[in-house]
Coordinates of C-alpha atoms and ligand atoms in Angstrom, one line a residue:
M151 CA 99.3 14.3 23.8
K152 CA 97.1 15.1 20.6
S153 CA 94.2 17.4 21.0
L154 CA 91.6 18.8 18.6
R155 CA 89.1 21.5 19.1
V156 CA 85.5 21.1 17.9
N157 CA 84.0 24.4 16.8
T158 CA 80.2 23.6 17.5
G159 CA 77.9 26.0 19.0
R160 CA 79.5 25.2 22.2
P161 CA 83.2 24.3 21.5
Y162 CA 85.0 21.5 23.2
D163 CA 88.3 19.6 22.9
I164 CA 89.0 16.0 22.1
L165 CA 92.2 14.7 23.8
I166 CA 94.0 11.8 22.4
E167 CA 96.5 9.9 24.7
K168 CA 97.6 6.3 25.6
G169 CA 97.0 6.1 29.3
I170 CA 94.6 9.3 29.8
I171 CA 91.9 7.3 31.5
P172 CA 93.8 7.2 34.9
N173 CA 94.1 11.1 34.8
C174 CA 90.5 11.6 33.5
G175 CA 89.8 13.5 36.6
E176 CA 92.2 16.0 36.5
E177 CA 91.2 16.7 32.8
I178 CA 87.6 16.9 33.7
A179 CA 88.3 19.3 36.5
K180 CA 90.0 21.8 34.0
V181 CA 86.6 22.2 32.1
S182 CA 83.9 21.7 34.7
K183 CA 82.9 23.2 38.0
A184 CA 80.6 20.2 38.9
E185 CA 80.5 19.0 42.5
R186 CA 79.0 15.6 41.7
I187 CA 79.8 13.2 38.6
A188 CA 77.5 10.4 37.5
V189 CA 79.7 7.7 35.7
I190 CA 77.5 5.7 33.2
S191 CA 78.9 2.4 31.8
D192 CA 78.0 -1.3 31.1
T193 CA 78.6 -4.5 32.4
N194 CA 81.6 -5.3 30.1
V195 CA 83.5 -2.0 30.5
F196 CA 82.8 -1.1 34.1
P197 CA 84.5 -3.9 35.7
I198 CA 87.8 -3.1 33.6
Y199 CA 87.9 0.7 33.7
G200 CA 85.2 1.8 36.2
D201 CA 87.4 1.8 39.3
T202 CA 90.2 3.8 37.7
V203 CA 87.8 6.3 36.5
V204 CA 86.1 6.7 39.9
K205 CA 89.3 7.0 41.7
S206 CA 90.6 9.5 39.3
C207 CA 87.6 11.7 39.6
E208 CA 87.5 11.3 43.4
K209 CA 91.1 12.2 43.6
A210 CA 90.4 15.6 41.6
G211 CA 87.7 16.4 44.2
F212 CA 84.4 15.3 42.7
K213 CA 81.7 13.1 44.6
V214 CA 81.3 10.3 42.3
F215 CA 78.2 8.0 41.8
S216 CA 78.2 5.1 39.3
F217 CA 75.4 3.4 37.3
T218 CA 76.0 0.2 35.1
F219 CA 73.6 -1.4 32.5
E220 CA 73.6 -4.8 30.8
A221 CA 76.1 -4.5 27.9
G222 CA 74.8 -4.6 24.4
E223 CA 72.5 -3.1 21.8
K224 CA 69.4 -4.7 23.4
S225 CA 69.7 -2.3 26.4
K226 CA 69.7 0.8 24.0
K227 CA 66.0 1.6 24.8
L228 CA 64.1 4.3 26.7
S229 CA 63.5 2.1 29.5
T230 CA 67.2 2.0 30.3
V231 CA 67.4 5.6 30.0
A232 CA 64.5 5.9 32.4
Q233 CA 66.5 4.1 34.9
M234 CA 69.5 6.3 34.4
Y235 CA 66.9 9.3 35.2
D236 CA 66.1 7.8 38.4
F237 CA 69.7 7.0 39.3
L238 CA 70.6 10.7 38.5
A239 CA 67.9 12.0 40.6
E240 CA 68.8 9.6 43.5
S241 CA 72.3 10.8 43.3
R242 CA 71.2 14.3 43.5
I243 CA 72.9 15.3 40.4
T244 CA 71.8 18.9 39.4
R245 CA 72.1 21.1 36.5
S246 CA 75.7 22.1 37.1
D247 CA 76.9 18.6 37.6
L248 CA 78.1 16.1 35.1
I249 CA 77.8 12.7 33.3
V250 CA 80.8 10.7 32.2
A251 CA 79.9 8.2 29.5
L252 CA 82.4 5.3 29.8
G253 CA 82.1 2.7 27.0
G254 CA 81.3 2.1 23.4
G255 CA 78.8 3.6 21.1
V256 CA 75.7 2.3 23.0
T257 CA 76.8 3.9 26.2
G258 CA 77.9 7.0 24.8
D259 CA 74.6 7.3 22.7
M260 CA 72.5 6.7 25.6
A261 CA 74.4 8.5 28.4
G262 CA 74.5 11.4 25.9
F263 CA 70.9 11.2 25.4
A264 CA 70.3 11.2 29.2
A265 CA 72.6 14.2 29.6
A266 CA 70.7 16.0 26.9
S267 CA 67.3 15.5 28.6
Y268 CA 67.7 15.1 32.3
L269 CA 66.9 18.6 33.7
R270 CA 66.7 19.9 30.3
G271 CA 70.2 19.2 29.6
I272 CA 73.5 18.8 31.8
D273 CA 77.1 18.5 30.7
F274 CA 78.7 15.3 29.7
V275 CA 82.0 13.9 28.9
Q276 CA 82.8 11.2 26.5
I277 CA 85.3 8.5 27.4
P278 CA 84.9 6.1 24.4
T279 CA 86.4 2.6 24.9
S280 CA 85.7 0.9 21.5
L281 CA 87.5 1.7 18.3
L282 CA 84.3 2.7 16.6
S283 CA 83.4 5.1 19.5
Q284 CA 86.8 6.5 19.5
V285 CA 86.8 7.3 15.8
D286 CA 83.2 8.0 15.1
S287 CA 80.4 8.0 17.6
S288 CA 82.0 10.0 20.4
V289 CA 82.4 13.0 18.3
G290 CA 79.5 15.0 16.8
G291 CA 76.9 15.1 19.5
K292 CA 74.3 12.6 18.2
T293 CA 72.9 11.1 21.0
G294 CA 69.8 8.8 21.2
V295 CA 68.2 5.3 21.6
D296 CA 66.5 2.7 19.5
I297 CA 62.7 2.0 19.4
H298 CA 60.8 -0.8 18.0
S299 CA 60.6 1.0 14.6
G300 CA 64.2 1.4 14.1
K301 CA 67.7 2.4 15.3
N302 CA 68.4 5.8 16.6
L303 CA 65.0 7.1 15.9
V304 CA 64.8 9.2 19.1
G305 CA 67.4 11.4 20.2
A306 CA 69.1 14.8 20.4
F307 CA 72.1 16.6 19.2
W308 CA 73.9 17.4 22.5
Q309 CA 77.8 18.0 22.5
P310 CA 80.0 16.8 25.1
I311 CA 82.2 19.2 27.0
L312 CA 85.3 17.0 26.5
V313 CA 86.3 13.7 24.7
L314 CA 88.9 11.7 26.3
I315 CA 90.4 8.9 24.0
D316 CA 92.7 6.3 25.4
S317 CA 93.7 3.7 22.7
N318 CA 95.2 1.5 25.6
T319 CA 91.5 0.3 26.0
L320 CA 91.9 -1.2 22.5
S321 CA 93.9 -3.9 24.1
T322 CA 90.9 -5.3 26.0
L323 CA 88.8 -5.2 23.1
P324 CA 87.7 -8.7 21.3
P325 CA 89.2 -8.7 17.6
L326 CA 85.8 -8.5 16.1
Y327 CA 85.2 -4.9 17.6
I328 CA 88.6 -3.8 16.2
D329 CA 87.5 -5.1 12.7
D330 CA 84.2 -3.3 13.4
G331 CA 85.8 0.1 14.0
M332 CA 88.1 -0.4 11.0
G333 CA 84.9 -0.3 8.9
E334 CA 84.4 3.4 9.8
V335 CA 88.1 4.1 9.5
I336 CA 88.2 3.0 6.0
K337 CA 85.1 5.2 5.3
Y338 CA 87.0 8.2 6.4
G339 CA 89.9 7.4 3.9
C340 CA 87.2 6.9 1.0
I341 CA 85.3 10.2 1.6
K342 CA 87.8 12.7 2.5
D343 CA 91.5 11.4 2.8
K344 CA 93.2 9.5 0.0
E345 CA 96.3 9.6 2.2
L346 CA 94.8 8.0 5.0
F347 CA 93.5 5.2 2.7
E348 CA 97.0 4.5 1.4
T349 CA 98.3 4.5 4.9
L350 CA 95.8 1.8 5.7
E351 CA 97.0 -0.1 2.6
S352 CA 100.6 -0.1 3.4
N353 CA 100.6 -0.4 7.2
N354 CA 99.0 -2.5 9.8
A355 CA 96.6 0.0 11.2
M356 CA 97.0 -1.1 14.9
D357 CA 100.7 -0.1 14.7
I358 CA 99.8 3.5 14.4
I359 CA 96.5 3.6 15.8
D360 CA 96.8 7.0 17.5
D361 CA 97.7 8.7 14.4
I362 CA 95.0 6.9 12.7
I363 CA 92.2 7.8 15.5
Y364 CA 93.7 11.6 15.1
N365 CA 93.1 11.7 11.4
C366 CA 89.5 10.2 11.6
V367 CA 88.4 12.3 14.5
S368 CA 89.9 15.4 12.7
I369 CA 87.9 14.6 9.5
K370 CA 84.6 14.2 11.5
R371 CA 85.5 17.3 13.5
N372 CA 85.9 19.5 10.3
V373 CA 82.7 18.0 8.8
V374 CA 80.6 18.5 12.0
S375 CA 82.0 22.0 12.7
R376 CA 80.6 23.0 9.3
D377 CA 77.2 21.2 9.5
E378 CA 76.5 20.4 13.4
L379 CA 72.7 19.6 12.7
D380 CA 73.2 17.2 9.6
K381 CA 71.7 19.3 7.1
G382 CA 74.3 19.1 4.4
E383 CA 78.0 18.0 4.3
R384 CA 77.5 15.7 7.3
A385 CA 75.6 13.4 4.9
L386 CA 79.1 12.4 3.4
L387 CA 79.7 10.5 6.7
N388 CA 77.1 8.0 5.6
F389 CA 79.0 6.6 2.8
G390 CA 78.4 2.8 2.8
H391 CA 75.6 3.3 5.3
T392 CA 72.3 3.1 3.2
I393 CA 73.2 -0.4 2.2
G394 CA 75.1 -1.1 5.5
H395 CA 72.1 -0.1 7.7
A396 CA 69.9 -2.2 5.4
L397 CA 72.2 -5.3 5.7
E398 CA 72.3 -4.8 9.6
K399 CA 68.6 -4.7 9.7
L400 CA 68.1 -7.8 7.5
N401 CA 70.4 -9.7 9.8
N402 CA 68.5 -8.6 12.8
F403 CA 71.2 -6.4 14.2
S404 CA 72.7 -9.7 15.4
T405 CA 75.1 -11.5 13.1
L406 CA 76.6 -8.5 11.2
S407 CA 78.1 -5.5 13.0
H408 CA 77.8 -1.8 12.1
G409 CA 81.3 -1.7 10.7
Q410 CA 80.9 -4.9 8.9
G411 CA 77.7 -3.7 7.2
V412 CA 79.3 -0.3 6.2
A413 CA 82.3 -2.3 4.7
A414 CA 80.0 -4.5 2.5
G415 CA 77.9 -1.2 1.8
M416 CA 81.0 0.8 0.6
V417 CA 82.1 -1.9 -1.8
M418 CA 78.6 -2.7 -3.0
I419 CA 77.6 1.0 -3.7
T420 CA 80.9 1.8 -5.4
K421 CA 80.6 -1.1 -7.7
A422 CA 77.2 0.3 -8.7
S423 CA 78.6 3.6 -9.1
E424 CA 81.2 2.2 -11.5
K425 CA 78.7 0.5 -13.4
A426 CA 76.9 3.8 -13.8
G427 CA 79.9 5.4 -15.0
I428 CA 80.3 7.9 -12.1
T429 CA 83.3 6.3 -10.3
P430 CA 86.4 5.3 -12.2
K431 CA 86.8 1.7 -12.7
G432 CA 89.0 -0.2 -10.1
T433 CA 88.0 2.0 -7.2
A434 CA 85.7 -0.6 -5.8
E435 CA 88.4 -3.3 -6.1
R436 CA 90.7 -1.0 -4.1
I437 CA 88.1 -0.7 -1.3
E438 CA 87.3 -4.3 -1.6
A439 CA 91.1 -5.3 -1.0
L440 CA 91.4 -2.9 2.1
C441 CA 88.3 -4.3 3.6
K442 CA 89.4 -7.7 3.3
K443 CA 92.9 -6.9 4.7
Y444 CA 91.1 -5.8 7.8
N445 CA 88.7 -9.0 7.9
L446 CA 85.6 -6.9 6.8
P447 CA 83.0 -8.6 4.6
V448 CA 82.6 -7.0 0.9
S449 CA 79.2 -8.3 -0.1
G450 CA 75.9 -8.5 1.5
N451 CA 74.3 -12.0 2.1
K452 CA 70.8 -10.7 0.9
G453 CA 69.2 -9.8 -2.5
Y454 CA 69.2 -6.4 -4.1
S455 CA 65.6 -6.0 -3.9
Q456 CA 65.5 -7.1 -0.3
I457 CA 68.2 -4.5 0.5
A458 CA 66.4 -1.7 -1.4
D459 CA 63.2 -2.4 0.4
A460 CA 65.0 -2.3 3.7
A461 CA 66.8 0.9 3.0
R462 CA 63.5 2.5 2.0
S463 CA 62.4 2.7 5.6
D464 CA 65.8 4.2 6.5
K465 CA 65.5 7.8 8.4
K466 CA 67.8 9.1 5.8
T467 CA 65.0 8.6 3.0
S468 CA 63.2 11.7 2.3
G469 CA 60.0 11.6 0.4
D470 CA 60.5 9.5 -2.8
C471 CA 64.1 10.2 -2.9
I472 CA 67.2 8.4 -1.3
T473 CA 70.4 10.2 -0.8
L474 CA 73.4 8.3 -1.8
V475 CA 77.1 9.0 -1.2
L476 CA 79.3 8.2 -4.0
L477 CA 83.0 8.9 -4.9
N478 CA 84.6 10.9 -7.6
S479 CA 87.7 8.9 -6.6
I480 CA 89.3 7.7 -3.4
G481 CA 89.3 10.6 -0.8
D482 CA 86.6 12.6 -2.8
S483 CA 83.0 12.0 -2.2
F484 CA 79.6 13.6 -3.0
T485 CA 76.0 13.2 -2.7
K486 CA 73.4 12.2 -5.3
K487 CA 69.8 11.9 -4.7
I488 CA 68.0 9.1 -6.7
P489 CA 64.3 8.1 -6.8
V490 CA 64.1 5.5 -4.1
D491 CA 62.4 3.1 -6.6
T492 CA 65.3 2.9 -8.8
L493 CA 67.6 1.8 -5.8
A494 CA 67.3 -1.9 -6.5
D495 CA 68.4 -1.6 -10.2
F496 CA 71.0 0.9 -9.3
I497 CA 72.7 -1.6 -6.9
A498 CA 72.1 -4.7 -8.9
E499 CA 75.1 -6.2 -10.8
Ligands
LIG228 MG1 78.5 4.8 11.2

């Protein structure tokens, strides 16, 4: 088993092992004195892993209740969280009890937010089942929901007490969702780890996926431990995301996944940065080739001014400036503020 400790305000461990889900109860019992566990999952994941999780937790002595919501980003809203609150209250979950978030990013974000706010905060454990949530969203304590004005605009920083990553779940994931996660994996290589980038170039990621997950989580862990509340270095994790989010939005969050948006965003921003003489020539080409290798798009299907307009309303825009993440080289990133009005020109070819 691989394990990593995250040194946030309240430290916790991330355990990575194939086949850890059937033993989740035992692992949870090591870190929690809860009597009751509320398993929160969606209609795609619960039918596959729900029983295993419930049985394992019961075997470890917990009283287990489960709540399932309709799978998909459309469910990521306050009314679903309100249903969770009622379920938690009806299941008599107290402040010393625990929520288990079983599923992908939507489940983790929402169940985490329910944990952050129900009774002013109770413990929760993440069992991420998609590649994207295993390498990214399950670590770092960002929880939340979408509102009409935008994605993730309501939420809280709330760290889990344990993250259990079982890459066996990836075998039940549709291929598109693997590609989606690879967008974030490639991002980690770009911003912090040249070796990881080269590993992805010369291997098939899925053959060595546990090592890759470990690498990505370790990078995120280091960044988050230094900047838990997203006031500085954590911004680097947004490489490719300014354009990526804009493209997702312009495609109504339906035809382009997050990882696909990030991939196109990384290539486009790096091309722009090469043009501006900041990033050495040839860098964008390498990122482009790697994204293509993992079936990811490398350009946006929208115009530059449209993308810039959509980026303007991003929550990362502060005042008249927008913070871009750029590369000195593969594995070495930095942030640069530019006036938001110049973004369209900056990214135009
Ligand atoms: Mg992301």
